[in-house]
mmCIF file of C-alpha atoms in Angstrom:
data_model
loop_
_atom_site.group_PDB
_atom_site.id
_atom_site.type_symbol
_atom_site.label_atom_id
_atom_site.label_comp_id
_atom_site.label_asym_id
_atom_site.label_seq_id
_atom_site.Cartn_x
_atom_site.Cartn_y
_atom_site.Cartn_z
ATOM 1 C CA MET A 1 18.998 25.762 -91.391
ATOM 2 C CA ILE A 2 20.103 28.900 -89.582
ATOM 3 C CA PRO A 3 23.825 28.602 -88.792
ATOM 4 C CA TYR A 4 25.057 28.922 -85.222
ATOM 5 C CA LYS A 5 27.216 31.986 -84.707
ATOM 6 C CA ARG A 6 29.239 33.110 -81.730
ATOM 7 C CA ALA A 7 28.947 36.718 -82.831
ATOM 8 C CA VAL A 8 25.945 38.133 -84.610
ATOM 9 C CA THR A 9 25.460 41.244 -86.708
ATOM 10 C CA PHE A 10 22.080 42.622 -85.879
ATOM 11 C CA LEU A 11 19.497 43.495 -88.506
ATOM 12 C CA LEU A 12 18.475 47.095 -88.295
ATOM 13 C CA SER A 13 15.221 48.100 -89.921
ATOM 14 C CA ALA A 14 12.134 50.144 -89.259
ATOM 15 C CA HIS A 15 10.730 47.403 -87.048
ATOM 16 C CA LEU A 16 13.925 45.926 -85.542
ATOM 17 C CA ILE A 17 15.876 48.420 -83.466
ATOM 18 C CA LEU A 18 18.402 47.676 -80.725
ATOM 19 C CA LEU A 19 18.350 49.920 -77.734
ATOM 20 C CA PRO A 20 18.783 49.636 -73.963
ATOM 21 C CA LEU A 21 16.000 48.392 -71.686
ATOM 22 C CA ALA A 22 13.434 51.113 -72.056
ATOM 23 C CA GLY A 23 10.243 52.143 -70.381
ATOM 24 C CA CYS A 24 7.092 50.090 -70.806
ATOM 25 C CA SER A 25 5.782 50.170 -74.361
ATOM 26 C CA SER A 26 4.888 53.482 -75.869
ATOM 27 C CA GLU A 27 1.317 54.622 -76.221
ATOM 28 C CA ALA A 28 -0.020 55.163 -79.723
ATOM 29 C CA ASP A 29 1.764 57.952 -81.545
ATOM 30 C CA PRO A 30 -0.768 60.760 -82.004
ATOM 31 C CA ASN A 31 0.794 61.507 -85.400
ATOM 32 C CA GLU A 32 0.350 57.896 -86.568
ATOM 33 C CA SER A 33 -3.076 56.674 -85.549
ATOM 34 C CA GLY A 34 -3.066 53.118 -84.223
ATOM 35 C CA LYS A 35 0.728 52.764 -84.112
ATOM 36 C CA ILE A 36 2.156 51.140 -80.980
ATOM 37 C CA THR A 37 5.611 50.032 -79.832
ATOM 38 C CA LEU A 38 6.585 46.887 -77.937
ATOM 39 C CA ASP A 39 9.921 46.454 -76.182
ATOM 40 C CA LEU A 40 11.353 42.931 -76.180
ATOM 41 C CA ALA A 41 14.341 41.880 -74.037
ATOM 42 C CA LEU A 42 16.606 38.818 -73.878
ATOM 43 C CA TRP A 43 20.296 38.131 -73.355
ATOM 44 C CA ASP A 44 21.597 35.638 -75.928
ATOM 45 C CA GLU A 45 22.776 37.204 -79.192
ATOM 46 C CA ASN A 46 23.127 33.767 -80.793
ATOM 47 C CA LEU A 47 19.351 33.696 -81.219
ATOM 48 C CA SER A 48 19.092 37.037 -83.011
ATOM 49 C CA GLU A 49 18.445 35.506 -86.428
ATOM 50 C CA VAL A 50 15.668 33.287 -85.043
ATOM 51 C CA VAL A 51 14.109 36.239 -83.232
ATOM 52 C CA ASN A 52 14.427 38.529 -86.256
ATOM 53 C CA GLU A 53 12.725 35.977 -88.494
ATOM 54 C CA ALA A 54 9.856 35.659 -86.006
ATOM 55 C CA LEU A 55 9.480 39.439 -85.914
ATOM 56 C CA ILE A 56 9.205 39.598 -89.698
ATOM 57 C CA ARG A 57 6.295 37.130 -89.499
ATOM 58 C CA TYR A 58 4.775 39.097 -86.633
ATOM 59 C CA LYS A 59 4.990 42.359 -88.587
ATOM 60 C CA LYS A 60 2.940 40.891 -91.427
ATOM 61 C CA GLU A 61 0.069 40.185 -89.029
ATOM 62 C CA HIS A 62 0.589 43.339 -86.943
ATOM 63 C CA PRO A 63 1.624 46.128 -89.342
ATOM 64 C CA ASN A 64 0.796 48.778 -86.736
ATOM 65 C CA VAL A 65 3.269 47.380 -84.166
ATOM 66 C CA GLN A 66 6.922 48.349 -83.983
ATOM 67 C CA VAL A 67 9.082 45.932 -81.971
ATOM 68 C CA LYS A 68 12.278 47.206 -80.366
ATOM 69 C CA VAL A 69 14.709 44.455 -79.382
ATOM 70 C CA THR A 70 17.307 44.616 -76.617
ATOM 71 C CA TYR A 71 20.122 42.122 -76.035
ATOM 72 C CA THR A 72 21.602 42.744 -72.582
ATOM 73 C CA PRO A 73 24.516 40.617 -71.289
ATOM 74 C CA PHE A 74 23.339 38.078 -68.713
ATOM 75 C CA THR A 75 25.466 39.668 -65.986
ATOM 76 C CA ASP A 76 23.490 42.921 -66.289
ATOM 77 C CA TYR A 77 20.150 41.596 -67.503
ATOM 78 C CA TRP A 78 18.452 40.839 -64.187
ATOM 79 C CA SER A 79 19.393 43.992 -62.324
ATOM 80 C CA LYS A 80 18.170 46.185 -65.189
ATOM 81 C CA LEU A 81 15.004 44.151 -65.652
ATOM 82 C CA ARG A 82 14.027 44.106 -61.991
ATOM 83 C CA THR A 83 14.666 47.837 -61.562
ATOM 84 C CA SER A 84 12.627 48.776 -64.610
ATOM 85 C CA LEU A 85 9.708 46.444 -63.844
ATOM 86 C CA ALA A 86 9.542 47.534 -60.208
ATOM 87 C CA GLY A 87 9.231 51.105 -61.498
ATOM 88 C CA LYS A 88 6.221 49.997 -63.585
ATOM 89 C CA SER A 89 8.134 50.420 -66.834
ATOM 90 C CA GLY A 90 10.558 48.003 -68.532
ATOM 91 C CA PRO A 91 10.121 45.746 -71.569
ATOM 92 C CA ASP A 92 6.703 44.393 -72.530
ATOM 93 C CA VAL A 93 8.041 40.922 -73.357
ATOM 94 C CA PHE A 94 11.172 39.327 -71.938
ATOM 95 C CA TRP A 95 13.029 36.127 -71.123
ATOM 96 C CA MET A 96 12.474 34.521 -67.734
ATOM 97 C CA ASN A 97 14.495 31.691 -66.170
ATOM 98 C CA GLY A 98 13.778 29.321 -63.296
ATOM 99 C CA PRO A 99 16.096 30.751 -60.611
ATOM 100 C CA ASN A 100 14.510 34.211 -60.925
ATOM 101 C CA PHE A 101 10.895 33.248 -61.603
ATOM 102 C CA TYR A 102 9.604 33.180 -58.029
ATOM 103 C CA GLN A 103 11.013 36.597 -57.207
ATOM 104 C CA TYR A 104 9.244 38.182 -60.162
ATOM 105 C CA VAL A 105 5.923 36.375 -59.959
ATOM 106 C CA SER A 106 5.580 36.852 -56.191
ATOM 107 C CA ALA A 107 6.167 40.584 -56.680
ATOM 108 C CA ASN A 108 3.265 40.709 -59.185
ATOM 109 C CA LEU A 109 5.548 41.697 -62.055
ATOM 110 C CA LEU A 110 4.380 38.998 -64.512
ATOM 111 C CA LYS A 111 1.073 38.654 -66.291
ATOM 112 C CA ASP A 112 -1.069 35.534 -65.919
ATOM 113 C CA LEU A 113 -1.141 33.882 -69.358
ATOM 114 C CA GLY A 114 -4.121 31.630 -68.678
ATOM 115 C CA PRO A 115 -6.842 33.918 -70.089
ATOM 116 C CA PHE A 116 -4.884 34.434 -73.317
ATOM 117 C CA MET A 117 -4.277 30.708 -73.744
ATOM 118 C CA GLU A 118 -7.947 29.969 -73.173
ATOM 119 C CA ALA A 119 -9.027 32.626 -75.667
ATOM 120 C CA ASP A 120 -6.659 31.230 -78.320
ATOM 121 C CA GLY A 121 -7.334 27.579 -77.556
ATOM 122 C CA LEU A 122 -3.645 27.011 -76.743
ATOM 123 C CA SER A 123 -3.073 24.147 -74.315
ATOM 124 C CA LYS A 124 -0.264 23.717 -71.804
ATOM 125 C CA ASP A 125 -0.122 20.135 -73.090
ATOM 126 C CA ASN A 126 1.654 21.460 -76.198
ATOM 127 C CA TYR A 127 4.685 22.219 -74.023
ATOM 128 C CA THR A 128 7.062 20.122 -71.933
ATOM 129 C CA GLN A 129 5.388 19.610 -68.565
ATOM 130 C CA THR A 130 8.584 20.186 -66.570
ATOM 131 C CA LEU A 131 8.655 23.754 -67.856
ATOM 132 C CA THR A 132 4.944 24.491 -67.545
ATOM 133 C CA ASP A 133 5.258 23.332 -63.929
ATOM 134 C CA MET A 134 8.383 25.458 -63.447
ATOM 135 C CA TYR A 135 6.663 28.615 -64.672
ATOM 136 C CA SER A 136 3.393 28.101 -62.823
ATOM 137 C CA TYR A 137 2.477 29.809 -59.550
ATOM 138 C CA ASP A 138 -0.747 29.130 -57.634
ATOM 139 C CA ASN A 139 -1.783 26.916 -60.570
ATOM 140 C CA LYS A 140 -1.480 29.782 -63.049
ATOM 141 C CA LEU A 141 1.026 29.912 -65.914
ATOM 142 C CA TYR A 142 3.183 33.053 -66.043
ATOM 143 C CA GLY A 143 5.795 32.062 -68.633
ATOM 144 C CA LEU A 144 5.256 30.481 -72.057
ATOM 145 C CA PRO A 145 8.035 27.851 -72.350
ATOM 146 C CA TYR A 146 10.468 28.500 -75.200
ATOM 147 C CA PHE A 147 13.303 25.988 -75.034
ATOM 148 C CA LEU A 148 14.730 23.518 -72.577
ATOM 149 C CA ASP A 149 18.202 22.223 -71.911
ATOM 150 C CA ASN A 150 19.305 19.083 -70.147
ATOM 151 C CA VAL A 151 22.629 17.351 -69.748
ATOM 152 C CA GLY A 152 24.530 14.741 -71.742
ATOM 153 C CA LEU A 153 27.994 13.180 -71.834
ATOM 154 C CA PHE A 154 30.054 14.802 -74.601
ATOM 155 C CA TYR A 155 33.107 12.896 -75.810
ATOM 156 C CA ASN A 156 35.989 13.343 -78.236
ATOM 157 C CA LYS A 157 35.927 10.479 -80.757
ATOM 158 C CA GLU A 158 39.509 11.097 -81.844
ATOM 159 C CA ILE A 159 40.891 10.544 -78.340
ATOM 160 C CA PHE A 160 38.844 7.346 -77.988
ATOM 161 C CA ASP A 161 39.922 6.107 -81.427
ATOM 162 C CA GLN A 162 43.600 6.728 -80.744
ATOM 163 C CA ALA A 163 43.314 4.647 -77.569
ATOM 164 C CA GLY A 164 41.255 1.924 -79.250
ATOM 165 C CA ILE A 165 38.460 2.304 -76.688
ATOM 166 C CA PRO A 166 34.746 1.965 -77.607
ATOM 167 C CA TYR A 167 32.604 5.072 -77.296
ATOM 168 C CA PRO A 168 30.318 5.646 -74.274
ATOM 169 C CA ASP A 169 26.773 4.323 -74.494
ATOM 170 C CA GLU A 170 23.607 3.933 -72.428
ATOM 171 C CA THR A 171 25.065 1.026 -70.413
ATOM 172 C CA TRP A 172 27.726 3.136 -68.732
ATOM 173 C CA ASP A 173 27.743 3.761 -64.993
ATOM 174 C CA TRP A 174 30.090 5.694 -62.723
ATOM 175 C CA ASP A 175 32.526 2.798 -62.447
ATOM 176 C CA LYS A 176 32.767 2.466 -66.235
ATOM 177 C CA LEU A 177 33.201 6.217 -66.622
ATOM 178 C CA LYS A 178 36.004 6.369 -64.080
ATOM 179 C CA ALA A 179 37.843 3.298 -65.411
ATOM 180 C CA THR A 180 37.711 4.612 -68.979
ATOM 181 C CA ALA A 181 38.729 8.102 -67.900
ATOM 182 C CA VAL A 182 41.802 6.621 -66.198
ATOM 183 C CA ASP A 183 42.784 4.886 -69.445
ATOM 184 C CA LEU A 184 42.291 8.053 -71.476
ATOM 185 C CA THR A 185 44.146 10.455 -69.188
ATOM 186 C CA GLN A 186 47.487 11.518 -70.690
ATOM 187 C CA GLN A 187 49.166 13.713 -68.124
ATOM 188 C CA ASP A 188 52.266 14.225 -70.270
ATOM 189 C CA LYS A 189 50.057 15.812 -72.962
ATOM 190 C CA GLY A 190 47.787 17.674 -70.556
ATOM 191 C CA ILE A 191 44.770 15.598 -71.581
ATOM 192 C CA TYR A 192 42.267 14.504 -68.954
ATOM 193 C CA GLY A 193 39.975 11.524 -69.238
ATOM 194 C CA PHE A 194 36.983 13.447 -67.923
ATOM 195 C CA ILE A 195 36.066 16.908 -66.686
ATOM 196 C CA ALA A 196 33.765 16.786 -63.650
ATOM 197 C CA PRO A 197 32.198 20.276 -63.866
ATOM 198 C CA ILE A 198 32.056 22.305 -60.664
ATOM 199 C CA SER A 199 29.127 24.247 -62.130
ATOM 200 C CA ASN A 200 25.682 23.375 -60.836
ATOM 201 C CA GLN A 201 23.322 22.741 -63.781
ATOM 202 C CA ASP A 202 25.644 20.645 -65.890
ATOM 203 C CA GLY A 203 27.785 19.464 -62.985
ATOM 204 C CA TYR A 204 27.089 18.603 -59.378
ATOM 205 C CA TYR A 205 23.280 18.903 -59.412
ATOM 206 C CA ASN A 206 23.230 15.857 -61.702
ATOM 207 C CA VAL A 207 25.701 13.923 -59.564
ATOM 208 C CA ILE A 208 23.693 14.605 -56.397
ATOM 209 C CA HIS A 209 20.562 13.112 -57.975
ATOM 210 C CA GLN A 210 22.487 10.210 -59.494
ATOM 211 C CA ALA A 211 23.798 9.377 -56.028
ATOM 212 C CA GLY A 212 20.230 9.179 -54.704
ATOM 213 C CA GLY A 213 20.132 12.602 -53.084
ATOM 214 C CA TYR A 214 18.413 15.838 -54.045
ATOM 215 C CA VAL A 215 19.043 19.569 -53.957
ATOM 216 C CA ILE A 216 15.556 20.562 -52.796
ATOM 217 C CA ASN A 217 12.564 18.342 -52.033
ATOM 218 C CA GLU A 218 9.403 18.332 -54.125
ATOM 219 C CA ASP A 219 7.371 20.710 -51.982
ATOM 220 C CA LYS A 220 10.343 23.101 -51.711
ATOM 221 C CA SER A 221 10.422 22.875 -47.924
ATOM 222 C CA LYS A 222 13.818 21.255 -47.271
ATOM 223 C CA SER A 223 17.373 21.199 -48.592
ATOM 224 C CA GLY A 224 18.935 17.890 -49.525
ATOM 225 C CA PHE A 225 22.561 19.068 -49.690
ATOM 226 C CA ASN A 226 23.496 17.532 -46.339
ATOM 227 C CA LEU A 227 21.994 14.111 -47.073
ATOM 228 C CA PRO A 228 24.608 11.312 -46.997
ATOM 229 C CA GLU A 229 23.685 10.436 -50.590
ATOM 230 C CA SER A 230 24.213 14.003 -51.810
ATOM 231 C CA GLN A 231 27.532 14.205 -50.007
ATOM 232 C CA ALA A 232 28.593 10.871 -51.544
ATOM 233 C CA GLY A 233 28.001 12.263 -55.034
ATOM 234 C CA LEU A 234 30.097 15.336 -54.341
ATOM 235 C CA LYS A 235 32.865 13.202 -52.829
ATOM 236 C CA TRP A 236 32.928 11.132 -56.022
ATOM 237 C CA MET A 237 33.512 14.285 -58.058
ATOM 238 C CA LYS A 238 36.245 15.434 -55.691
ATOM 239 C CA GLN A 239 37.946 12.043 -55.929
ATOM 240 C CA LEU A 240 38.191 12.359 -59.717
ATOM 241 C CA MET A 241 39.959 15.686 -59.257
ATOM 242 C CA ASP A 242 42.238 14.417 -56.492
ATOM 243 C CA GLU A 243 43.307 11.471 -58.657
ATOM 244 C CA ARG A 244 43.992 13.885 -61.544
ATOM 245 C CA ILE A 245 41.519 12.148 -63.801
ATOM 246 C CA SER A 246 39.677 15.474 -63.990
ATOM 247 C CA PRO A 247 40.993 19.046 -63.889
ATOM 248 C CA ASP A 248 40.685 20.456 -60.392
ATOM 249 C CA ALA A 249 38.476 23.337 -59.293
ATOM 250 C CA ARG A 250 41.203 25.936 -59.700
ATOM 251 C CA GLN A 251 41.834 24.929 -63.314
ATOM 252 C CA GLN A 252 38.133 24.987 -64.107
ATOM 253 C CA LEU A 253 37.688 28.419 -62.583
ATOM 254 C CA GLU A 254 40.506 29.688 -64.799
ATOM 255 C CA THR A 255 39.215 27.948 -67.952
ATOM 256 C CA GLY A 256 35.623 26.765 -68.150
ATOM 257 C CA HIS A 257 35.012 23.076 -68.676
ATOM 258 C CA VAL A 258 33.286 23.582 -72.033
ATOM 259 C CA GLU A 259 36.187 25.628 -73.392
ATOM 260 C CA MET A 260 38.714 23.133 -72.021
ATOM 261 C CA PHE A 261 36.922 20.173 -73.582
ATOM 262 C CA GLY A 262 36.355 21.996 -76.872
ATOM 263 C CA SER A 263 40.080 22.713 -77.172
ATOM 264 C CA GLY A 264 40.873 18.979 -77.039
ATOM 265 C CA LYS A 265 42.163 18.895 -73.455
ATOM 266 C CA ALA A 266 39.781 16.166 -72.292
ATOM 267 C CA ALA A 267 38.208 13.001 -73.632
ATOM 268 C CA MET A 268 34.836 13.564 -71.952
ATOM 269 C CA THR A 269 32.766 16.089 -70.059
ATOM 270 C CA GLN A 270 29.106 16.692 -69.327
ATOM 271 C CA ALA A 271 27.343 19.798 -70.548
ATOM 272 C CA ILE A 272 23.902 21.173 -71.319
ATOM 273 C CA SER A 273 22.299 20.590 -74.708
ATOM 274 C CA VAL A 274 22.548 24.259 -75.652
ATOM 275 C CA LYS A 275 26.340 23.756 -75.852
ATOM 276 C CA ALA A 276 26.024 21.184 -78.655
ATOM 277 C CA PRO A 277 26.248 23.719 -81.542
ATOM 278 C CA GLU A 278 29.206 25.496 -79.943
ATOM 279 C CA LEU A 279 31.114 22.271 -79.299
ATOM 280 C CA HIS A 280 30.298 20.960 -82.762
ATOM 281 C CA GLN A 281 31.731 24.143 -84.213
ATOM 282 C CA MET A 282 34.916 23.566 -82.196
ATOM 283 C CA LEU A 283 35.338 19.817 -82.735
ATOM 284 C CA GLY A 284 33.319 18.993 -85.848
ATOM 285 C CA ASP A 285 32.954 15.273 -86.531
ATOM 286 C CA LYS A 286 35.222 14.453 -83.580
ATOM 287 C CA LEU A 287 32.300 15.222 -81.268
ATOM 288 C CA GLY A 288 30.004 12.546 -79.890
ATOM 289 C CA ILE A 289 27.166 12.546 -77.336
ATOM 290 C CA ALA A 290 25.991 9.794 -74.988
ATOM 291 C CA PRO A 291 23.590 9.631 -72.028
ATOM 292 C CA LEU A 292 24.889 10.541 -68.597
ATOM 293 C CA PRO A 293 26.346 7.466 -66.831
ATOM 294 C CA LYS A 294 24.241 5.994 -64.078
ATOM 295 C CA GLY A 295 25.213 6.322 -60.431
ATOM 296 C CA LYS A 296 23.005 4.755 -57.805
ATOM 297 C CA GLU A 297 20.202 6.050 -60.010
ATOM 298 C CA LYS A 298 19.791 7.274 -63.596
ATOM 299 C CA ALA A 299 19.190 10.995 -63.352
ATOM 300 C CA GLY A 300 19.930 14.418 -64.769
ATOM 301 C CA ILE A 301 18.768 18.023 -64.496
ATOM 302 C CA VAL A 302 16.459 19.822 -66.908
ATOM 303 C CA HIS A 303 15.949 23.574 -67.126
ATOM 304 C CA GLY A 304 14.589 25.920 -69.750
ATOM 305 C CA LEU A 305 13.553 29.478 -70.516
ATOM 306 C CA SER A 306 10.161 31.046 -71.070
ATOM 307 C CA TRP A 307 8.741 34.250 -72.509
ATOM 308 C CA ALA A 308 6.959 36.434 -69.962
ATOM 309 C CA ILE A 309 4.755 39.520 -70.276
ATOM 310 C CA ASN A 310 5.116 42.610 -68.127
ATOM 311 C CA GLU A 311 2.139 42.901 -65.777
ATOM 312 C CA ASN A 312 2.052 46.640 -66.527
ATOM 313 C CA THR A 313 2.236 46.494 -70.312
ATOM 314 C CA ALA A 314 -0.115 48.885 -72.071
ATOM 315 C CA HIS A 315 -0.579 46.414 -74.943
ATOM 316 C CA GLU A 316 -1.195 42.978 -73.482
ATOM 317 C CA LYS A 317 -2.876 41.430 -76.555
ATOM 318 C CA ALA A 318 -0.092 42.574 -78.887
ATOM 319 C CA ALA A 319 2.466 41.261 -76.374
ATOM 320 C CA TRP A 320 0.679 37.906 -76.171
ATOM 321 C CA ASP A 321 0.588 37.608 -79.955
ATOM 322 C CA LEU A 322 4.315 38.342 -79.985
ATOM 323 C CA ILE A 323 5.259 35.529 -77.602
ATOM 324 C CA THR A 324 3.049 33.053 -79.432
ATOM 325 C CA THR A 325 4.777 34.045 -82.659
ATOM 326 C CA LEU A 326 8.113 33.334 -80.974
ATOM 327 C CA ALA A 327 7.147 30.181 -79.045
ATOM 328 C CA GLY A 328 4.160 28.833 -80.947
ATOM 329 C CA GLU A 329 4.358 25.998 -83.455
ATOM 330 C CA GLU A 330 5.971 27.892 -86.345
ATOM 331 C CA GLY A 331 8.357 29.853 -84.145
ATOM 332 C CA SER A 332 9.388 26.673 -82.350
ATOM 333 C CA MET A 333 10.068 24.923 -85.663
ATOM 334 C CA LYS A 334 12.388 27.765 -86.672
ATOM 335 C CA LEU A 335 14.102 27.526 -83.286
ATOM 336 C CA ALA A 336 14.520 23.779 -83.811
ATOM 337 C CA GLN A 337 16.056 24.247 -87.240
ATOM 338 C CA SER A 338 18.601 26.678 -85.832
ATOM 339 C CA GLY A 339 20.001 23.894 -83.647
ATOM 340 C CA PHE A 340 20.211 26.225 -80.637
ATOM 341 C CA SER A 341 18.453 23.937 -78.147
ATOM 342 C CA ILE A 342 15.425 21.714 -77.640
ATOM 343 C CA PRO A 343 12.148 23.547 -78.275
ATOM 344 C CA ALA A 344 9.718 23.328 -75.374
ATOM 345 C CA TYR A 345 6.928 22.962 -77.954
ATOM 346 C CA GLU A 346 6.521 19.198 -78.161
ATOM 347 C CA GLY A 347 5.771 19.042 -81.878
ATOM 348 C CA ALA A 348 9.040 20.748 -82.828
ATOM 349 C CA GLN A 349 11.457 18.505 -80.968
ATOM 350 C CA GLU A 350 11.782 15.989 -83.799
ATOM 351 C CA GLU A 351 12.882 18.785 -86.118
ATOM 352 C CA TRP A 352 15.640 19.760 -83.678
ATOM 353 C CA LEU A 353 17.104 16.252 -83.954
ATOM 354 C CA LYS A 354 17.943 16.988 -87.614
ATOM 355 C CA SER A 355 19.746 20.264 -86.902
ATOM 356 C CA ILE A 356 23.217 18.681 -86.480
ATOM 357 C CA PRO A 357 23.026 15.385 -88.424
ATOM 358 C CA SER A 358 26.373 14.044 -87.199
ATOM 359 C CA LEU A 359 25.290 14.165 -83.536
ATOM 360 C CA ASN A 360 22.935 11.845 -81.699
ATOM 361 C CA LEU A 361 20.820 14.651 -80.295
ATOM 362 C CA LYS A 362 18.089 12.154 -79.431
ATOM 363 C CA VAL A 363 20.089 11.483 -76.260
ATOM 364 C CA PHE A 364 18.817 14.770 -74.849
ATOM 365 C CA VAL A 365 15.171 14.253 -75.806
ATOM 366 C CA ASP A 366 15.150 10.692 -74.452
ATOM 367 C CA SER A 367 16.694 11.756 -71.151
ATOM 368 C CA ILE A 368 13.872 14.186 -70.360
ATOM 369 C CA GLU A 369 11.840 11.326 -68.881
ATOM 370 C CA PHE A 370 14.328 10.681 -66.057
ATOM 371 C CA ALA A 371 15.460 14.279 -65.560
ATOM 372 C CA ALA A 372 14.744 16.210 -62.372
ATOM 373 C CA PRO A 373 13.672 19.859 -62.655
ATOM 374 C CA TYR A 374 16.231 22.532 -61.930
ATOM 375 C CA PRO A 375 15.874 23.331 -58.213
ATOM 376 C CA ILE A 376 14.202 26.679 -57.538
ATOM 377 C CA SER A 377 12.383 28.548 -54.805
ATOM 378 C CA LYS A 378 11.573 32.182 -54.063
ATOM 379 C CA TYR A 379 15.044 32.800 -52.627
ATOM 380 C CA THR A 380 17.084 30.713 -55.081
ATOM 381 C CA ALA A 381 19.532 33.529 -55.830
ATOM 382 C CA GLU A 382 20.321 33.939 -52.134
ATOM 383 C CA TRP A 383 20.980 30.311 -51.326
ATOM 384 C CA GLN A 384 22.839 29.730 -54.574
ATOM 385 C CA SER A 385 25.362 32.426 -53.697
ATOM 386 C CA VAL A 386 26.217 30.472 -50.541
ATOM 387 C CA GLU A 387 26.091 27.184 -52.442
ATOM 388 C CA THR A 388 28.574 28.325 -55.105
ATOM 389 C CA LYS A 389 31.082 29.602 -52.569
ATOM 390 C CA GLU A 390 30.889 26.512 -50.353
ATOM 391 C CA ILE A 391 31.093 23.989 -53.209
ATOM 392 C CA GLN A 392 34.089 25.721 -54.750
ATOM 393 C CA GLU A 393 35.893 25.827 -51.403
ATOM 394 C CA ALA A 394 35.153 22.149 -50.777
ATOM 395 C CA MET A 395 36.345 21.142 -54.234
ATOM 396 C CA ARG A 396 39.533 23.155 -53.712
ATOM 397 C CA GLY A 397 40.196 21.271 -50.479
ATOM 398 C CA MET A 398 39.675 24.294 -48.243
ATOM 399 C CA LYS A 399 37.020 22.476 -46.179
ATOM 400 C CA SER A 400 35.300 19.117 -46.059
ATOM 401 C CA ILE A 401 32.303 18.193 -48.189
ATOM 402 C CA GLU A 402 30.335 17.701 -44.975
ATOM 403 C CA ALA A 403 31.157 21.166 -43.620
ATOM 404 C CA ALA A 404 30.294 22.829 -46.935
ATOM 405 C CA THR A 405 26.997 21.007 -47.452
ATOM 406 C CA ASP A 406 25.928 21.526 -43.836
ATOM 407 C CA LYS A 407 26.362 25.267 -44.284
ATOM 408 C CA ILE A 408 24.477 25.263 -47.595
ATOM 409 C CA ALA A 409 21.615 23.255 -46.101
ATOM 410 C CA GLU A 410 21.427 25.554 -43.078
ATOM 411 C CA LYS A 411 21.136 28.635 -45.296
ATOM 412 C CA MET A 412 18.633 26.992 -47.623
ATOM 413 C CA ASN A 413 16.415 25.752 -44.797
ATOM 414 C CA THR A 414 16.398 29.178 -43.153
ATOM 415 C CA LEU A 415 15.250 30.754 -46.422
ATOM 416 C CA LEU A 416 12.724 28.008 -47.122
ATOM 417 C CA ASP A 417 11.259 28.485 -43.628
ATOM 418 C CA LYS A 418 11.042 32.199 -44.381
ATOM 419 C CA GLU A 419 9.091 31.414 -47.556
ATOM 420 C CA LYS A 420 6.603 29.338 -45.575
ATOM 421 C CA GLU A 421 6.098 32.129 -43.055
ATOM 422 C CA VAL A 422 5.496 34.706 -45.780
ATOM 423 C CA ALA A 423 3.001 32.389 -47.474
ATOM 424 C CA LYS A 424 0.853 32.084 -44.337
#
């Protein structure tokens, strides 16, 4: 098993070199006949050992290819990537996420993977359908799914044991969560019963769906933020903060909910599966995982990343072979063994369950069936900037939930209408 590390020392060798986002892959060196270079870009250093191991395997099959790897912090990744790709340069292979996918594919910056999959006999059925749907455009696949993350209820066994309260399980609903959180809150010790995250993926998106609402409808034509059900879910979160069962928005903005929970300041929180190794490192055997409690409905949010190929790469076959080395069966098994997150390759998910034996990671795999896809459209980044500001202000009591969600829905619907007009 490859250990999880918060900081990683990179391997430097003839075929693994770190450098900034560079121009599109080099042409063959005239002094070394047949030699080519591929640039690969991603943002999470915690996967460097998994990536390096895949590149060693790739090198054995492609001795003429040098792969240069770049890890760019998430905050800078997208601006550098978009600028370089728009200039017809940039990395040959790179990470793509849901919120940015439509912008890149609609600008013809990503290569259609269908012909390569057909030539290799690789089926989309090998990958989680939520992600193949997420990275498809006009019925063509533009991102090979790599891993997915969905949301579970993390809890501190020690706090439960000290209070003599049974651990959460699949029977829990919102009422049970709130009642237990009240019993576990110790204001004199600064310990909260539950942290209701003000972040979207592991926080209020889930609550909106659990309340019977939605963020965006299935055909991506309408916002659901101003639905009474969606507003009811957000009001439930705000009530937990107002009653001091959960840290308020200000506290969470100062210290993230994962860090707060990992330091023992709360009995429960909800977080994405990719946080399991980090929280296990912080809490060890004190950590437990249960399904998200049911609201009006049982629901959660699922997202995941894919590997994409630059439409303007000079070496498309070598680039395709690289992403299948990373996200094919063997690469996905290595990803699973690292414990980082759930491989999108269906056959490797069982292996991931063994990566942290003390945790019931099956909670995450089982919850895929009732999870809603992360909400995206062409202008996700634009409406999410309004969404984040309005939700934070509402949770801080600066305006009503209704006023905030009405403004979000208005902005979203304007942008969604714009998408429909452009598509005509």
